Amino acid sequence: MSVQQVTQPLSRQKPRGEGLSEEARVGYLFVAPAIILVVVIAFWPIVQSIWFSLTNYLPDYPQYGSSFVGLQNYGKLFQDVTFTGSIGWTVLFTVVSVALEFVLGLLFAIVMNQKFYGRSLVRAAVLVPWAFPTVISAVVWKNLIWQNNTGAIPGFLHAIVPGLVPSDWAPLASSSSLIAAMIVTDVWKTAPYMALLLLAGLQVISSEVYEAGRVDGASVMQRFWRITLPLLKPAIVVALLFRTLDAFRAFDIFFVIAGSALQSMSLYAYNNIIVSAINFPLGTAAAVCIFIGTIIISVIYVRGFGAQIVSA
Amino acid sequence: MHFIRFYHDPLTCGRIAFLWRQETVKKSAFVRRFLSAAAVTGLVATGSLTAAHQTARAAGPVTIIFWNGPDTTGTVPTLIKNFNNMEKGKIKVVLQTQSATTDNYFTTIQRGLHAGSTTPDVFAGDVIWPAQLAGQNLVLPVDKYFSKSEQSKYIPGTIQDVQYKGHIYGAPWFTDFGMIYYRKDLLQKYHMAVPTTWEQLQSEAKTLVAKKAVKEGFVFQGAQYEGLVCDALEYIRGAGGYVYPVNKANSTQAQAAKGLQTMASMITSGASPKAVTTYQESQTNNDFVDGLAAFARNWPYMWANAQAKGSKVIGKVGVTNMLHEPGQQGYSTLGGWWLGINKNSKNPDASWTFINYLISMSAQQYWAIHGGHAVAMIAANKSDSVVKALPWLPSVTKNLNLVPRPTSPVYNDISLEMQKDFHGVLAGSMSASAAVKSTDSFIQMAEARFK
């Protein structure tokens, strides 16, 4: 992207001679360090991971050598129910948590965009959950909210609605309540982030548009559906894209709250690449699958919804 | 995991960021694979910068960085202070506390040592580590410091644990074994005997819950992690089964499956809460010390917590040996911690001086009394002051049978497999015999390929 930005204005002067103009050449020279950096720290490791996922190389056992095995690792990967299960959990987690975060975030953003006494205090307060590192909020929520004897929720639900949950209810013990617990934790933490991105979008919408709407007699709901949402769309799409990618690669919440009992794709990759000494190829194959997944998500957002990442 | 004794879980995700701050990171297989893995999965984002890494290189005392799991009794800092006073001007030990979950601590240290880090100099670790670390040539052999006659002062099993292929790779620090804790007061009140079989424990626990004497009957470590492996091995061995060595495991699959069934029946019978499938040591400890549970399986450390200020069961706790199926013997999983020296340490001599202090008579006695551990030195465990602090020690150790975890350079992988299989049985998603078969075939594969 940076290449385009720099060369576009320069290209207008291009017809003077053949090839690149002096200024274009200097321009490339200036961006070269950035490009080299990206290639070295982002592109090269990705290529290497893809290569590792096609071999049987084990870093802990270099004496076994490394040979090309084609797509064998991917075959094994998709036979592993832990991995196929992790795809399902990851997708469920992503879809539900991002949807809830969007609704809540939009609500917060609209409230924070109004003029009222103590607005800056509210804006700061809403952001507090986002300021916690995810591991910390996950540990706190696990022990103080969800854990059966030390957490607030199981006892609270049992006390207010007798019979709703059994006295020995353990939200973390079954997969369905476990994923729900993780989604709620994630929504608590990242809805403010969503709100912040959407608030930025709201602030660019000119108040004149709303005044014109009011003069024409548009109701509050009409103004929301016909003015706010369409004008907010670029901000919404970018915010959703960021959050979807983040949620899809979720590691820390699963690592802390679920342990190995319910794995996200990233946690599966971690367990095989870092913890295991013998499943390295399988782990890199899983990592490549995550990479492909993120590309698919990005393409859907950019092509399908017209996300304009650069200008936003 | 034997160190977990808190009311919170550890924050473990700092390890990846931390690896980048090691002083000496050689280009290694790990760096390569970390780079590639991180780029694709975005794991780097989990970094929370915690441990401080000041390594004094100036003149004056030699600084020894010591890694240990968390110890909230405050005993280890006191021991270090004593040592630093004794060696004033010569050696200064700096403690850096690591993750309370041994699996995570191990990953940190193994990856760091693999990358050639000179930190830590000395570390305390679980007894399942020596084979893995020595097998990959990451720890210093200490044969020249630790003579055979010195070694004979320690419990033989703990010495064997730190040996690998004819060399000794460190010193045993304390030993751990599973024990059954029970509420003396409740058994007395309801005229029950101290259980000797799992069956008896289960029926007593059920009765106590039914009579509303306690909220929970029996708590143990049922979460999918290393601790579950330790608990499950006790049921398996207590039913006459084995998972290791391979030939014994093959011929005792039926007994092993019976053991796992007994473990799962704790939950299905209602003796244990459903939540036990999420329990590690800390939750076990919390429930028992808060008086919520009648029985608990845990390591020796919980005794000190049960008698400490804030406990609701002070003076109401009894301890007995591990239970078994009728006609069998009870076996406790062998745990415990040892002290090793980083192969790349710049100060191996000073490192040994510190280890030598920690395994000396006075430090071992202090560690037993204040840390609540059965220590490695035989004479220390028998001394009057230790027996006074740990009154159960003589009787429990008299009848102690120990079951080790499999010895293998790829123990991590064997453990992951066992965790998955055993947790499947507890959660009801896998039959006990299928779990045993799956574990056995995995261990056979690991033995054949990664000796």
mmCIF file with all atom_site columns, N, CA and C in Angstrom, chain A residues 186-235:
data_model
loop_
_atom_site.group_PDB
_atom_site.id
_atom_site.type_symbol
_atom_site.label_atom_id
_atom_site.label_alt_id
_atom_site.label_comp_id
_atom_site.label_asym_id
_atom_site.label_entity_id
_atom_site.label_seq_id
_atom_site.pdbx_PDB_ins_code
_atom_site.Cartn_x
_atom_site.Cartn_y
_atom_site.Cartn_z
_atom_site.occupancy
_atom_site.B_iso_or_equiv
_atom_site.pdbx_formal_charge
_atom_site.auth_seq_id
_atom_site.auth_comp_id
_atom_site.auth_asym_id
_atom_site.auth_atom_id
_atom_site.pdbx_PDB_model_num
ATOM 1   N N  . ASP A 1 186 ? -15.132 -12.314 26.484 1.00 0.00 ? 186 ASP A N  1
ATOM 2   C CA . ASP A 1 186 ? -14.561 -11.601 25.350 1.00 0.00 ? 186 ASP A CA 1
ATOM 3   C C  . ASP A 1 186 ? -15.395 -10.367 24.997 1.00 0.00 ? 186 ASP A C  1
ATOM 4   N N  . VAL A 1 187 ? -16.711 -10.497 25.071 1.00 0.00 ? 187 VAL A N  1
ATOM 5   C CA . VAL A 1 187 ? -17.578 -9.358  24.760 1.00 0.00 ? 187 VAL A CA 1
ATOM 6   C C  . VAL A 1 187 ? -17.329 -8.237  25.773 1.00 0.00 ? 187 VAL A C  1
ATOM 7   N N  . TRP A 1 188 ? -17.233 -8.607  27.041 1.00 0.00 ? 188 TRP A N  1
ATOM 8   C CA . TRP A 1 188 ? -16.974 -7.610  28.081 1.00 0.00 ? 188 TRP A CA 1
ATOM 9   C C  . TRP A 1 188 ? -15.695 -6.842  27.781 1.00 0.00 ? 188 TRP A C  1
ATOM 10  N N  . LYS A 1 189 ? -14.685 -7.591  27.328 1.00 0.00 ? 189 LYS A N  1
ATOM 11  C CA . LYS A 1 189 ? -13.406 -6.957  27.108 1.00 0.00 ? 189 LYS A CA 1
ATOM 12  C C  . LYS A 1 189 ? -13.357 -6.138  25.829 1.00 0.00 ? 189 LYS A C  1
ATOM 13  N N  . THR A 1 190 ? -13.979 -6.608  24.738 1.00 0.00 ? 190 THR A N  1
ATOM 14  C CA . THR A 1 190 ? -13.732 -5.946  23.455 1.00 0.00 ? 190 THR A CA 1
ATOM 15  C C  . THR A 1 190 ? -14.889 -5.102  22.931 1.00 0.00 ? 190 THR A C  1
ATOM 16  N N  . ALA A 1 191 ? -16.057 -5.163  23.550 1.00 0.00 ? 191 ALA A N  1
ATOM 17  C CA . ALA A 1 191 ? -17.127 -4.257  23.110 1.00 0.00 ? 191 ALA A CA 1
ATOM 18  C C  . ALA A 1 191 ? -16.680 -2.790  23.186 1.00 0.00 ? 191 ALA A C  1
ATOM 19  N N  . PRO A 1 192 ? -15.937 -2.381  24.211 1.00 0.00 ? 192 PRO A N  1
ATOM 20  C CA . PRO A 1 192 ? -15.467 -0.996  24.257 1.00 0.00 ? 192 PRO A CA 1
ATOM 21  C C  . PRO A 1 192 ? -14.588 -0.617  23.068 1.00 0.00 ? 192 PRO A C  1
ATOM 22  N N  . TYR A 1 193 ? -13.787 -1.583  22.616 1.00 0.00 ? 193 TYR A N  1
ATOM 23  C CA . TYR A 1 193 ? -12.919 -1.329  21.477 1.00 0.00 ? 193 TYR A CA 1
ATOM 24  C C  . TYR A 1 193 ? -13.772 -1.064  20.242 1.00 0.00 ? 193 TYR A C  1
ATOM 25  N N  . MET A 1 194 ? -14.777 -1.920  20.066 1.00 0.00 ? 194 MET A N  1
ATOM 26  C CA . MET A 1 194 ? -15.730 -1.740  18.975 1.00 0.00 ? 194 MET A CA 1
ATOM 27  C C  . MET A 1 194 ? -16.380 -0.357  19.093 1.00 0.00 ? 194 MET A C  1
ATOM 28  N N  . ALA A 1 195 ? -16.788 0.001   20.312 1.00 0.00 ? 195 ALA A N  1
ATOM 29  C CA . ALA A 1 195 ? -17.438 1.287   20.537 1.00 0.00 ? 195 ALA A CA 1
ATOM 30  C C  . ALA A 1 195 ? -16.520 2.433   20.130 1.00 0.00 ? 195 ALA A C  1
ATOM 31  N N  . LEU A 1 196 ? -15.251 2.303   20.456 1.00 0.00 ? 196 LEU A N  1
ATOM 32  C CA . LEU A 1 196 ? -14.292 3.360   20.135 1.00 0.00 ? 196 LEU A CA 1
ATOM 33  C C  . LEU A 1 196 ? -14.170 3.551   18.624 1.00 0.00 ? 196 LEU A C  1
ATOM 34  N N  . LEU A 1 197 ? -14.047 2.430   17.902 1.00 0.00 ? 197 LEU A N  1
ATOM 35  C CA . LEU A 1 197 ? -13.920 2.521   16.444 1.00 0.00 ? 197 LEU A CA 1
ATOM 36  C C  . LEU A 1 197 ? -15.179 3.134   15.833 1.00 0.00 ? 197 LEU A C  1
ATOM 37  N N  . LEU A 1 198 ? -16.357 2.728   16.352 1.00 0.00 ? 198 LEU A N  1
ATOM 38  C CA . LEU A 1 198 ? -17.610 3.235   15.790 1.00 0.00 ? 198 LEU A CA 1
ATOM 39  C C  . LEU A 1 198 ? -17.824 4.703   16.176 1.00 0.00 ? 198 LEU A C  1
ATOM 40  N N  . LEU A 1 199 ? -17.402 5.063   17.383 1.00 0.00 ? 199 LEU A N  1
ATOM 41  C CA . LEU A 1 199 ? -17.530 6.458   17.823 1.00 0.00 ? 199 LEU A CA 1
ATOM 42  C C  . LEU A 1 199 ? -16.748 7.377   16.890 1.00 0.00 ? 199 LEU A C  1
ATOM 43  N N  . ALA A 1 200 ? -15.557 6.920   16.504 1.00 0.00 ? 200 ALA A N  1
ATOM 44  C CA . ALA A 1 200 ? -14.747 7.710   15.569 1.00 0.00 ? 200 ALA A CA 1
ATOM 45  C C  . ALA A 1 200 ? -15.509 7.921   14.270 1.00 0.00 ? 200 ALA A C  1
ATOM 46  N N  . GLY A 1 201 ? -16.196 6.840   13.827 1.00 0.00 ? 201 GLY A N  1
ATOM 47  C CA . GLY A 1 201 ? -16.988 6.940   12.599 1.00 0.00 ? 201 GLY A CA 1
ATOM 48  C C  . GLY A 1 201 ? -18.158 7.902   12.771 1.00 0.00 ? 201 GLY A C  1
ATOM 49  N N  . LEU A 1 202 ? -18.804 7.848   13.933 1.00 0.00 ? 202 LEU A N  1
ATOM 50  C CA . LEU A 1 202 ? -19.957 8.719   14.183 1.00 0.00 ? 202 LEU A CA 1
ATOM 51  C C  . LEU A 1 202 ? -19.560 10.186  14.174 1.00 0.00 ? 202 LEU A C  1
ATOM 52  N N  . GLN A 1 203 ? -18.380 10.462  14.692 1.00 0.00 ? 203 GLN A N  1
ATOM 53  C CA . GLN A 1 203 ? -17.976 11.860  14.842 1.00 0.00 ? 203 GLN A CA 1
ATOM 54  C C  . GLN A 1 203 ? -17.713 12.547  13.514 1.00 0.00 ? 203 GLN A C  1
ATOM 55  N N  . VAL A 1 204 ? -17.453 11.737  12.463 1.00 0.00 ? 204 VAL A N  1
ATOM 56  C CA . VAL A 1 204 ? -17.228 12.364  11.154 1.00 0.00 ? 204 VAL A CA 1
ATOM 57  C C  . VAL A 1 204 ? -18.542 12.722  10.474 1.00 0.00 ? 204 VAL A C  1
ATOM 58  N N  . ILE A 1 205 ? -19.636 12.105  10.916 1.00 0.00 ? 205 ILE A N  1
ATOM 59  C CA . ILE A 1 205 ? -20.915 12.412  10.269 1.00 0.00 ? 205 ILE A CA 1
ATOM 60  C C  . ILE A 1 205 ? -21.320 13.834  10.660 1.00 0.00 ? 205 ILE A C  1
ATOM 61  N N  . SER A 1 206 ? -21.535 14.652  9.656  1.00 0.00 ? 206 SER A N  1
ATOM 62  C CA . SER A 1 206 ? -21.820 16.063  9.913  1.00 0.00 ? 206 SER A CA 1
ATOM 63  C C  . SER A 1 206 ? -23.207 16.250  10.533 1.00 0.00 ? 206 SER A C  1
ATOM 64  N N  . SER A 1 207 ? -23.313 17.166  11.482 1.00 0.00 ? 207 SER A N  1
ATOM 65  C CA . SER A 1 207 ? -24.602 17.375  12.151 1.00 0.00 ? 207 SER A CA 1
ATOM 66  C C  . SER A 1 207 ? -25.614 18.012  11.201 1.00 0.00 ? 207 SER A C  1
ATOM 67  N N  . GLU A 1 208 ? -25.103 18.623  10.119 1.00 0.00 ? 208 GLU A N  1
ATOM 68  C CA . GLU A 1 208 ? -26.028 19.225  9.145  1.00 0.00 ? 208 GLU A CA 1
ATOM 69  C C  . GLU A 1 208 ? -26.945 18.178  8.516  1.00 0.00 ? 208 GLU A C  1
ATOM 70  N N  . VAL A 1 209 ? -26.385 16.966  8.277  1.00 0.00 ? 209 VAL A N  1
ATOM 71  C CA . VAL A 1 209 ? -27.194 15.912  7.675  1.00 0.00 ? 209 VAL A CA 1
ATOM 72  C C  . VAL A 1 209 ? -28.382 15.596  8.572  1.00 0.00 ? 209 VAL A C  1
ATOM 73  N N  . TYR A 1 210 ? -28.113 15.534  9.877  1.00 0.00 ? 210 TYR A N  1
ATOM 74  C CA . TYR A 1 210 ? -29.201 15.224  10.812 1.00 0.00 ? 210 TYR A CA 1
ATOM 75  C C  . TYR A 1 210 ? -30.213 16.366  10.852 1.00 0.00 ? 210 TYR A C  1
ATOM 76  N N  . GLU A 1 211 ? -29.684 17.613  10.832 1.00 0.00 ? 211 GLU A N  1
ATOM 77  C CA . GLU A 1 211 ? -30.596 18.768  10.847 1.00 0.00 ? 211 GLU A CA 1
ATOM 78  C C  . GLU A 1 211 ? -31.516 18.735  9.643  1.00 0.00 ? 211 GLU A C  1
ATOM 79  N N  . ALA A 1 212 ? -30.906 18.443  8.475  1.00 0.00 ? 212 ALA A N  1
ATOM 80  C CA . ALA A 1 212 ? -31.720 18.365  7.255  1.00 0.00 ? 212 ALA A CA 1
ATOM 81  C C  . ALA A 1 212 ? -32.792 17.298  7.403  1.00 0.00 ? 212 ALA A C  1
ATOM 82  N N  . GLY A 1 213 ? -32.406 16.166  7.980  1.00 0.00 ? 213 GLY A N  1
ATOM 83  C CA . GLY A 1 213 ? -33.357 15.080  8.198  1.00 0.00 ? 213 GLY A CA 1
ATOM 84  C C  . GLY A 1 213 ? -34.483 15.529  9.107  1.00 0.00 ? 213 GLY A C  1
ATOM 85  N N  . ARG A 1 214 ? -34.106 16.241  10.173 1.00 0.00 ? 214 ARG A N  1
ATOM 86  C CA . ARG A 1 214 ? -35.114 16.683  11.136 1.00 0.00 ? 214 ARG A CA 1
ATOM 87  C C  . ARG A 1 214 ? -36.096 17.657  10.473 1.00 0.00 ? 214 ARG A C  1
ATOM 88  N N  . VAL A 1 215 ? -35.522 18.566  9.654  1.00 0.00 ? 215 VAL A N  1
ATOM 89  C CA . VAL A 1 215 ? -36.373 19.536  8.953  1.00 0.00 ? 215 VAL A CA 1
ATOM 90  C C  . VAL A 1 215 ? -37.375 18.810  8.058  1.00 0.00 ? 215 VAL A C  1
ATOM 91  N N  . ASP A 1 216 ? -36.882 17.722  7.413  1.00 0.00 ? 216 ASP A N  1
ATOM 92  C CA . ASP A 1 216 ? -37.780 16.968  6.548  1.00 0.00 ? 216 ASP A CA 1
ATOM 93  C C  . ASP A 1 216 ? -38.740 16.090  7.325  1.00 0.00 ? 216 ASP A C  1
ATOM 94  N N  . GLY A 1 217 ? -38.631 16.099  8.655  1.00 0.00 ? 217 GLY A N  1
ATOM 95  C CA . GLY A 1 217 ? -39.585 15.378  9.486  1.00 0.00 ? 217 GLY A CA 1
ATOM 96  C C  . GLY A 1 217 ? -39.271 13.912  9.697  1.00 0.00 ? 217 GLY A C  1
ATOM 97  N N  . ALA A 1 218 ? -37.964 13.546  9.577  1.00 0.00 ? 218 ALA A N  1
ATOM 98  C CA . ALA A 1 218 ? -37.599 12.146  9.808  1.00 0.00 ? 218 ALA A CA 1
ATOM 99  C C  . ALA A 1 218 ? -37.621 11.846  11.302 1.00 0.00 ? 218 ALA A C  1
ATOM 100 N N  . SER A 1 219 ? -38.181 10.663  11.661 1.00 0.00 ? 219 SER A N  1
ATOM 101 C CA . SER A 1 219 ? -38.224 10.276  13.069 1.00 0.00 ? 219 SER A CA 1
ATOM 102 C C  . SER A 1 219 ? -36.838 9.814   13.522 1.00 0.00 ? 219 SER A C  1
ATOM 103 N N  . VAL A 1 220 ? -36.687 9.567   14.823 1.00 0.00 ? 220 VAL A N  1
ATOM 104 C CA . VAL A 1 220 ? -35.400 9.122   15.357 1.00 0.00 ? 220 VAL A CA 1
ATOM 105 C C  . VAL A 1 220 ? -34.949 7.840   14.669 1.00 0.00 ? 220 VAL A C  1
ATOM 106 N N  . MET A 1 221 ? -35.886 6.865   14.552 1.00 0.00 ? 221 MET A N  1
ATOM 107 C CA . MET A 1 221 ? -35.525 5.590   13.951 1.00 0.00 ? 221 MET A CA 1
ATOM 108 C C  . MET A 1 221 ? -35.164 5.767   12.483 1.00 0.00 ? 221 MET A C  1
ATOM 109 N N  . GLN A 1 222 ? -35.919 6.627   11.800 1.00 0.00 ? 222 GLN A N  1
ATOM 110 C CA . GLN A 1 222 ? -35.619 6.868   10.387 1.00 0.00 ? 222 GLN A CA 1
ATOM 111 C C  . GLN A 1 222 ? -34.234 7.476   10.229 1.00 0.00 ? 222 GLN A C  1
ATOM 112 N N  . ARG A 1 223 ? -33.921 8.435   11.128 1.00 0.00 ? 223 ARG A N  1
ATOM 113 C CA . ARG A 1 223 ? -32.599 9.059   11.040 1.00 0.00 ? 223 ARG A CA 1
ATOM 114 C C  . ARG A 1 223 ? -31.517 8.014   11.270 1.00 0.00 ? 223 ARG A C  1
ATOM 115 N N  . PHE A 1 224 ? -31.766 7.056   12.201 1.00 0.00 ? 224 PHE A N  1
ATOM 116 C CA . PHE A 1 224 ? -30.771 6.020   12.487 1.00 0.00 ? 224 PHE A CA 1
ATOM 117 C C  . PHE A 1 224 ? -30.569 5.108   11.279 1.00 0.00 ? 224 PHE A C  1
ATOM 118 N N  . TRP A 1 225 ? -31.702 4.622   10.700 1.00 0.00 ? 225 TRP A N  1
ATOM 119 C CA . TRP A 1 225 ? -31.580 3.661   9.607  1.00 0.00 ? 225 TRP A CA 1
ATOM 120 C C  . TRP A 1 225 ? -31.151 4.320   8.305  1.00 0.00 ? 225 TRP A C  1
ATOM 121 N N  . ARG A 1 226 ? -31.634 5.571   8.068  1.00 0.00 ? 226 ARG A N  1
ATOM 122 C CA . ARG A 1 226 ? -31.376 6.194   6.763  1.00 0.00 ? 226 ARG A CA 1
ATOM 123 C C  . ARG A 1 226 ? -30.136 7.082   6.758  1.00 0.00 ? 226 ARG A C  1
ATOM 124 N N  . ILE A 1 227 ? -29.736 7.571   7.902  1.00 0.00 ? 227 ILE A N  1
ATOM 125 C CA . ILE A 1 227 ? -28.572 8.465   7.934  1.00 0.00 ? 227 ILE A CA 1
ATOM 126 C C  . ILE A 1 227 ? -27.382 7.812   8.629  1.00 0.00 ? 227 ILE A C  1
ATOM 127 N N  . THR A 1 228 ? -27.582 7.441   9.902  1.00 0.00 ? 228 THR A N  1
ATOM 128 C CA . THR A 1 228 ? -26.444 6.968   10.688 1.00 0.00 ? 228 THR A CA 1
ATOM 129 C C  . THR A 1 228 ? -25.812 5.717   10.080 1.00 0.00 ? 228 THR A C  1
ATOM 130 N N  . LEU A 1 229 ? -26.636 4.665   9.879  1.00 0.00 ? 229 LEU A N  1
ATOM 131 C CA . LEU A 1 229 ? -26.050 3.402   9.420  1.00 0.00 ? 229 LEU A CA 1
ATOM 132 C C  . LEU A 1 229 ? -25.347 3.516   8.071  1.00 0.00 ? 229 LEU A C  1
ATOM 133 N N  . PRO A 1 230 ? -25.985 4.105   7.050  1.00 0.00 ? 230 PRO A N  1
ATOM 134 C CA . PRO A 1 230 ? -25.281 4.185   5.756  1.00 0.00 ? 230 PRO A CA 1
ATOM 135 C C  . PRO A 1 230 ? -23.977 4.980   5.847  1.00 0.00 ? 230 PRO A C  1
ATOM 136 N N  . LEU A 1 231 ? -23.995 6.089   6.587  1.00 0.00 ? 231 LEU A N  1
ATOM 137 C CA . LEU A 1 231 ? -22.781 6.898   6.662  1.00 0.00 ? 231 LEU A CA 1
ATOM 138 C C  . LEU A 1 231 ? -21.722 6.255   7.551  1.00 0.00 ? 231 LEU A C  1
ATOM 139 N N  . LEU A 1 232 ? -22.182 5.365   8.442  1.00 0.00 ? 232 LEU A N  1
ATOM 140 C CA . LEU A 1 232 ? -21.243 4.713   9.350  1.00 0.00 ? 232 LEU A CA 1
ATOM 141 C C  . LEU A 1 232 ? -20.638 3.458   8.729  1.00 0.00 ? 232 LEU A C  1
ATOM 142 N N  . LYS A 1 233 ? -21.188 3.048   7.579  1.00 0.00 ? 233 LYS A N  1
ATOM 143 C CA . LYS A 1 233 ? -20.804 1.746   7.028  1.00 0.00 ? 233 LYS A CA 1
ATOM 144 C C  . LYS A 1 233 ? -19.282 1.539   6.885  1.00 0.00 ? 233 LYS A C  1
ATOM 145 N N  . PRO A 1 234 ? -18.549 2.528   6.353  1.00 0.00 ? 234 PRO A N  1
ATOM 146 C CA . PRO A 1 234 ? -17.103 2.274   6.237  1.00 0.00 ? 234 PRO A CA 1
ATOM 147 C C  . PRO A 1 234 ? -16.470 1.952   7.589  1.00 0.00 ? 234 PRO A C  1
ATOM 148 N N  . ALA A 1 235 ? -16.845 2.692   8.627  1.00 0.00 ? 235 ALA A N  1
ATOM 149 C CA . ALA A 1 235 ? -16.278 2.436   9.948  1.00 0.00 ? 235 ALA A CA 1
ATOM 150 C C  . ALA A 1 235 ? -16.720 1.067   10.466 1.00 0.00 ? 235 ALA A C  1
#
